[in-house]
Amino acid sequence: MSSALETLRRDFGGDIVEPGGAEYESASRTLLASGHPAHVLRPGSVRDVQAAVRFAASAGLLLSVRGGGHGFPGFGTNDGGVVIDLSQLANAELIDKERHLVRIGGGATWGQVAAALTPHGLAISSGDTKSVGVGGLTLTGGIGWKVRKHGLALDNVAAAEVVTASGEVVRASVAENPELFWAIRGGGGNFGIVTAFEFAAHPTTDVFFGKIAFAASEAATVLQGWAEYLRTAPAELTSTADVANPFRGPGAPIEIYVAFDGDDPELAAQAIDPIRRLGAVTGDDIALQPYADTLADGAPPPPGLQFALRSAFASQESVPEMLQILAEVRASERSPFIAVRSVGGAVSRVPDGATAYVHRQAELMVVTTSASPKPVVEAARPALEAIWARLAPHVNGAYANFLSSATAEDVAAIYPTEVYNRLAAVKRQYDPANLFAGNHNVQPH
Ligand SMILES: Cc1cc2nc3c(=O)[nH]c(=O)nc-3n(C[C@H](O)[C@H](O)[C@H](O)COP(=O)(O)OP(=O)(O)OC[C@H]3O[C@@H](n4cnc5c(N)ncnc54)[C@H](O)[C@@H]3O)c2cc1C
């Protein structure tokens, strides 16, 4: 046994799962990726995380960090290396009632958070799915049903406890290690393992949530009217348009999801009715419900499906052209899933340089998803490229959480040069040997 492994077995109190072990098959996989790691380590404490990081560094093995295991590029596993699976660090507790401060373990899922906060009448602006991890979603953004009112998940982080590449535990906040605090709010898992986040949660009531459907023939007018309305809509309203669904074909309805962050029926109707008036409504299931119930469960997809996701942002002047293209593309048999999410609102009120997430001036985000067996995804690639070539003059950047690849181009789309250079300086300080490389990687040099 190597001395690194001996030290690990001495210092690490969590589970160690290795090939041949009973749990190995499930422990080696994430939701969307399979791998054959040499060691899956499940720390039960911060000390365990420190021991695991020191082991990975001294053994010279590839390292993957896994939060909720929902990352599209499959960063949460590898072949032959070490996986640090944070799922045992999933505590969520209210630590300051007055300020609604909540401490959440780095391996919690949003479903666990919602279950812990609902009894306190609190919620955190996050994503739309229970099984997604707090770690991966927050460290690069967090666009969910409260985004226009309360910003990204990362905008609500007050502090974080981080185990850096040397195995040291540091605290990051506005007052402590402020550059690290800036970097982890957008820079992903590049700088260390967040063992706990402190979030400022917001009081929540039940919310009005559901979807309004319009016939496919109204796609262009509904989408344009929707985007225009969102410019003046109350911040309580967050909305997503499901533009295309290949499983239902070009005749699929346009479905506008709305979440109104409040339980006053009159205010909700005032906010939502302008959307209902955009065309002839063919379905409307909006209802008052607990915020936690708006989150989907996130069931694993059928085996054999490959996911290819791309995303980009559109600022106000580009929105009409982008939506026109999407309305045309959706009519094709080869369209991927296309969704457009409203951002803006509270996201755009955070100053540009305040965090490493920089796409603050965008009004909308477009996401295309191909989900099919690999040969089908490959065969559809030229059609997908053609769609993105048409969109290119009207969109910019990329949302790291909705990318299935991690090329140099992707990294450049997520981080403009100035931001990348600032992140690289933080990387040099906290991870000079690039131990945390399994991510949209910022290189230390
Ligand atoms: C079904 C589904 C629904 C989604 N819905 C939304 C949505 O509504 N809004 C949205 O913004 N995104 C959404 N996403 C995207 C999601 O935010 C990303 O996939 C995210 O990476 C998932 O985080 P995770 O912790 O579950 O994933 P993982 O694969 O475990 O983590 C991804 C990477 O994040 C880093 N990481 C995770 N936890 C930590 C930690 N504690 N410390 C340091 N690094 C860490 C690591 O580099 C890790 O490899 C969705 C994804 C899926 C599959």
mmCIF file of C-alpha atoms in Angstrom, residues 235-413:
data_model
loop_
_atom_site.group_PDB
_atom_site.id
_atom_site.type_symbol
_atom_site.label_atom_id
_atom_site.label_comp_id
_atom_site.label_asym_id
_atom_site.label_seq_id
_atom_site.Cartn_x
_atom_site.Cartn_y
_atom_site.Cartn_z
ATOM 1 C CA ALA A 235 -39.810 41.284 -10.234
ATOM 2 C CA GLU A 236 -42.011 38.732 -8.450
ATOM 3 C CA LEU A 237 -42.636 37.154 -11.848
ATOM 4 C CA THR A 238 -40.060 34.717 -13.214
ATOM 5 C CA SER A 239 -40.813 32.889 -16.430
ATOM 6 C CA THR A 240 -39.459 30.299 -18.845
ATOM 7 C CA ALA A 241 -40.632 29.526 -22.368
ATOM 8 C CA ASP A 242 -40.471 25.948 -23.604
ATOM 9 C CA VAL A 243 -40.016 26.732 -27.280
ATOM 10 C CA ALA A 244 -39.412 23.328 -28.844
ATOM 11 C CA ASN A 245 -39.836 19.720 -27.825
ATOM 12 C CA PRO A 246 -38.554 17.170 -30.377
ATOM 13 C CA PHE A 247 -40.471 14.355 -28.701
ATOM 14 C CA ARG A 248 -43.691 16.207 -29.590
ATOM 15 C CA GLY A 249 -42.542 17.614 -32.949
ATOM 16 C CA PRO A 250 -43.115 20.967 -34.653
ATOM 17 C CA GLY A 251 -46.795 20.991 -33.615
ATOM 18 C CA ALA A 252 -45.904 21.086 -29.905
ATOM 19 C CA PRO A 253 -47.513 24.033 -28.123
ATOM 20 C CA ILE A 254 -45.490 26.955 -26.828
ATOM 21 C CA GLU A 255 -45.519 26.563 -23.061
ATOM 22 C CA ILE A 256 -44.824 29.555 -20.868
ATOM 23 C CA TYR A 257 -44.010 28.599 -17.280
ATOM 24 C CA VAL A 258 -44.602 31.287 -14.712
ATOM 25 C CA ALA A 259 -43.732 31.550 -11.053
ATOM 26 C CA PHE A 260 -45.235 34.473 -9.164
ATOM 27 C CA ASP A 261 -43.421 34.915 -5.861
ATOM 28 C CA GLY A 262 -46.363 35.767 -3.628
ATOM 29 C CA ASP A 263 -49.776 34.472 -2.558
ATOM 30 C CA ASP A 264 -51.982 37.508 -3.262
ATOM 31 C CA PRO A 265 -54.362 36.365 -6.039
ATOM 32 C CA GLU A 266 -55.004 39.892 -7.320
ATOM 33 C CA LEU A 267 -51.334 40.800 -7.582
ATOM 34 C CA ALA A 268 -50.641 37.443 -9.165
ATOM 35 C CA ALA A 269 -53.398 37.935 -11.741
ATOM 36 C CA GLN A 270 -52.138 41.449 -12.529
ATOM 37 C CA ALA A 271 -48.666 40.024 -13.132
ATOM 38 C CA ILE A 272 -49.705 36.936 -15.086
ATOM 39 C CA ASP A 273 -52.718 38.124 -17.117
ATOM 40 C CA PRO A 274 -50.637 40.067 -19.679
ATOM 41 C CA ILE A 275 -49.084 36.691 -20.601
ATOM 42 C CA ARG A 276 -52.516 35.088 -20.888
ATOM 43 C CA ARG A 277 -53.463 37.845 -23.353
ATOM 44 C CA LEU A 278 -50.546 37.094 -25.717
ATOM 45 C CA GLY A 279 -52.611 34.657 -27.778
ATOM 46 C CA ALA A 280 -55.368 32.061 -27.656
ATOM 47 C CA VAL A 281 -54.667 30.088 -24.487
ATOM 48 C CA THR A 282 -54.976 26.318 -25.007
ATOM 49 C CA GLY A 283 -54.008 25.303 -21.466
ATOM 50 C CA ASP A 284 -53.512 27.033 -18.113
ATOM 51 C CA ASP A 285 -52.750 25.116 -14.915
ATOM 52 C CA ILE A 286 -51.441 27.926 -12.738
ATOM 53 C CA ALA A 287 -52.282 27.294 -9.100
ATOM 54 C CA LEU A 288 -51.237 28.471 -5.645
ATOM 55 C CA GLN A 289 -48.846 25.949 -4.145
ATOM 56 C CA PRO A 290 -46.000 25.613 -1.660
ATOM 57 C CA TYR A 291 -42.735 26.856 -3.166
ATOM 58 C CA ALA A 292 -41.113 23.451 -2.511
ATOM 59 C CA ASP A 293 -43.765 21.805 -4.720
ATOM 60 C CA THR A 294 -42.659 23.854 -7.738
ATOM 61 C CA LEU A 295 -39.360 21.955 -7.738
ATOM 62 C CA ALA A 296 -39.310 18.862 -9.965
ATOM 63 C CA ASP A 297 -38.010 15.592 -8.534
ATOM 64 C CA GLY A 298 -35.342 15.083 -11.200
ATOM 65 C CA ALA A 299 -35.691 11.380 -11.978
ATOM 66 C CA PRO A 300 -32.699 9.714 -13.662
ATOM 67 C CA PRO A 301 -33.080 9.557 -17.462
ATOM 68 C CA PRO A 302 -33.466 6.185 -19.204
ATOM 69 C CA PRO A 303 -30.074 4.474 -19.668
ATOM 70 C CA GLY A 304 -28.242 5.076 -22.937
ATOM 71 C CA LEU A 305 -29.347 8.668 -23.460
ATOM 72 C CA GLN A 306 -26.654 11.197 -24.184
ATOM 73 C CA PHE A 307 -27.225 14.829 -23.307
ATOM 74 C CA ALA A 308 -25.740 17.677 -25.330
ATOM 75 C CA LEU A 309 -26.476 21.098 -23.863
ATOM 76 C CA ARG A 310 -25.533 24.529 -25.087
ATOM 77 C CA SER A 311 -26.521 27.898 -23.730
ATOM 78 C CA ALA A 312 -26.031 31.599 -24.354
ATOM 79 C CA PHE A 313 -27.421 34.943 -23.314
ATOM 80 C CA ALA A 314 -29.248 37.682 -25.198
ATOM 81 C CA SER A 315 -29.270 41.329 -24.260
ATOM 82 C CA GLN A 316 -32.266 43.565 -24.967
ATOM 83 C CA GLU A 317 -31.306 44.684 -28.484
ATOM 84 C CA SER A 318 -30.767 41.088 -29.658
ATOM 85 C CA VAL A 319 -33.875 39.540 -28.173
ATOM 86 C CA PRO A 320 -36.242 40.069 -31.155
ATOM 87 C CA GLU A 321 -33.843 38.493 -33.684
ATOM 88 C CA MET A 322 -32.988 35.617 -31.386
ATOM 89 C CA LEU A 323 -36.647 34.787 -30.756
ATOM 90 C CA GLN A 324 -37.501 35.081 -34.441
ATOM 91 C CA ILE A 325 -34.806 32.505 -35.242
ATOM 92 C CA LEU A 326 -36.029 30.175 -32.501
ATOM 93 C CA ALA A 327 -39.622 30.455 -33.735
ATOM 94 C CA GLU A 328 -38.428 29.411 -37.205
ATOM 95 C CA VAL A 329 -36.135 26.644 -35.989
ATOM 96 C CA ARG A 330 -38.806 25.052 -33.795
ATOM 97 C CA ALA A 331 -40.820 24.278 -36.911
ATOM 98 C CA SER A 332 -38.098 21.899 -38.119
ATOM 99 C CA GLU A 333 -38.236 18.158 -37.483
ATOM 100 C CA ARG A 334 -34.609 18.231 -36.311
ATOM 101 C CA SER A 335 -35.007 20.833 -33.608
ATOM 102 C CA PRO A 336 -33.489 20.047 -30.199
ATOM 103 C CA PHE A 337 -35.341 20.926 -26.992
ATOM 104 C CA ILE A 338 -35.214 24.697 -26.771
ATOM 105 C CA ALA A 339 -35.979 26.653 -23.635
ATOM 106 C CA VAL A 340 -35.625 30.355 -22.978
ATOM 107 C CA ARG A 341 -35.355 31.566 -19.402
ATOM 108 C CA SER A 342 -35.944 35.072 -18.102
ATOM 109 C CA VAL A 343 -33.028 36.433 -16.129
ATOM 110 C CA GLY A 344 -32.729 40.226 -15.680
ATOM 111 C CA GLY A 345 -34.492 41.648 -12.602
ATOM 112 C CA ALA A 346 -32.417 41.264 -9.435
ATOM 113 C CA VAL A 347 -29.598 39.569 -11.392
ATOM 114 C CA SER A 348 -28.939 42.743 -13.344
ATOM 115 C CA ARG A 349 -28.963 44.951 -10.253
ATOM 116 C CA VAL A 350 -25.788 43.330 -8.871
ATOM 117 C CA PRO A 351 -22.742 45.332 -10.040
ATOM 118 C CA ASP A 352 -20.795 43.642 -12.851
ATOM 119 C CA GLY A 353 -17.553 43.128 -10.932
ATOM 120 C CA ALA A 354 -19.124 41.973 -7.667
ATOM 121 C CA THR A 355 -18.899 38.270 -8.499
ATOM 122 C CA ALA A 356 -17.181 36.090 -11.080
ATOM 123 C CA TYR A 357 -20.580 35.492 -12.739
ATOM 124 C CA VAL A 358 -20.666 38.237 -15.342
ATOM 125 C CA HIS A 359 -23.672 37.799 -17.609
ATOM 126 C CA ARG A 360 -25.627 40.359 -15.635
ATOM 127 C CA GLN A 361 -26.986 42.500 -18.437
ATOM 128 C CA ALA A 362 -28.701 39.627 -20.242
ATOM 129 C CA GLU A 363 -32.486 39.648 -20.470
ATOM 130 C CA LEU A 364 -32.872 36.052 -21.578
ATOM 131 C CA MET A 365 -30.889 32.833 -21.664
ATOM 132 C CA VAL A 366 -31.401 30.252 -24.400
ATOM 133 C CA VAL A 367 -30.630 26.569 -23.812
ATOM 134 C CA THR A 368 -30.698 23.812 -26.410
ATOM 135 C CA THR A 369 -30.754 20.207 -25.261
ATOM 136 C CA SER A 370 -30.297 17.129 -27.420
ATOM 137 C CA ALA A 371 -31.221 14.003 -25.506
ATOM 138 C CA SER A 372 -31.007 10.778 -27.508
ATOM 139 C CA PRO A 373 -28.823 7.695 -27.943
ATOM 140 C CA LYS A 374 -25.292 8.761 -28.880
ATOM 141 C CA PRO A 375 -25.515 8.009 -32.648
ATOM 142 C CA VAL A 376 -28.690 10.103 -32.899
ATOM 143 C CA VAL A 377 -27.086 13.002 -31.032
ATOM 144 C CA GLU A 378 -24.043 12.735 -33.336
ATOM 145 C CA ALA A 379 -26.216 12.631 -36.464
ATOM 146 C CA ALA A 380 -28.103 15.723 -35.314
ATOM 147 C CA ARG A 381 -24.919 17.682 -34.613
ATOM 148 C CA PRO A 382 -24.710 19.454 -38.007
ATOM 149 C CA ALA A 383 -28.316 20.648 -37.658
ATOM 150 C CA LEU A 384 -27.527 21.872 -34.145
ATOM 151 C CA GLU A 385 -24.399 23.657 -35.363
ATOM 152 C CA ALA A 386 -26.507 25.341 -38.037
ATOM 153 C CA ILE A 387 -28.943 26.631 -35.407
ATOM 154 C CA TRP A 388 -26.119 28.019 -33.305
ATOM 155 C CA ALA A 389 -24.481 29.574 -36.374
ATOM 156 C CA ARG A 390 -27.718 31.481 -36.986
ATOM 157 C CA LEU A 391 -27.969 32.497 -33.332
ATOM 158 C CA ALA A 392 -24.304 33.517 -33.036
ATOM 159 C CA PRO A 393 -24.660 37.191 -34.096
ATOM 160 C CA HIS A 394 -27.457 37.694 -31.572
ATOM 161 C CA VAL A 395 -26.229 35.888 -28.454
ATOM 162 C CA ASN A 396 -23.182 36.033 -26.239
ATOM 163 C CA GLY A 397 -21.407 34.131 -23.469
ATOM 164 C CA ALA A 398 -22.520 30.818 -22.006
ATOM 165 C CA TYR A 399 -24.031 29.630 -18.747
ATOM 166 C CA ALA A 400 -21.608 27.100 -17.252
ATOM 167 C CA ASN A 401 -24.367 25.045 -15.638
ATOM 168 C CA PHE A 402 -26.048 24.438 -18.997
ATOM 169 C CA LEU A 403 -23.068 23.232 -21.015
ATOM 170 C CA SER A 404 -22.268 19.582 -21.533
ATOM 171 C CA SER A 405 -18.782 20.266 -22.861
ATOM 172 C CA ALA A 406 -15.762 21.979 -21.369
ATOM 173 C CA THR A 407 -13.602 23.115 -24.282
ATOM 174 C CA ALA A 408 -11.338 26.167 -24.224
ATOM 175 C CA GLU A 409 -14.061 27.926 -26.247
ATOM 176 C CA ASP A 410 -16.633 27.106 -23.572
ATOM 177 C CA VAL A 411 -14.380 28.477 -20.847
ATOM 178 C CA ALA A 412 -13.831 31.662 -22.888
ATOM 179 C CA ALA A 413 -17.591 32.038 -23.339
#
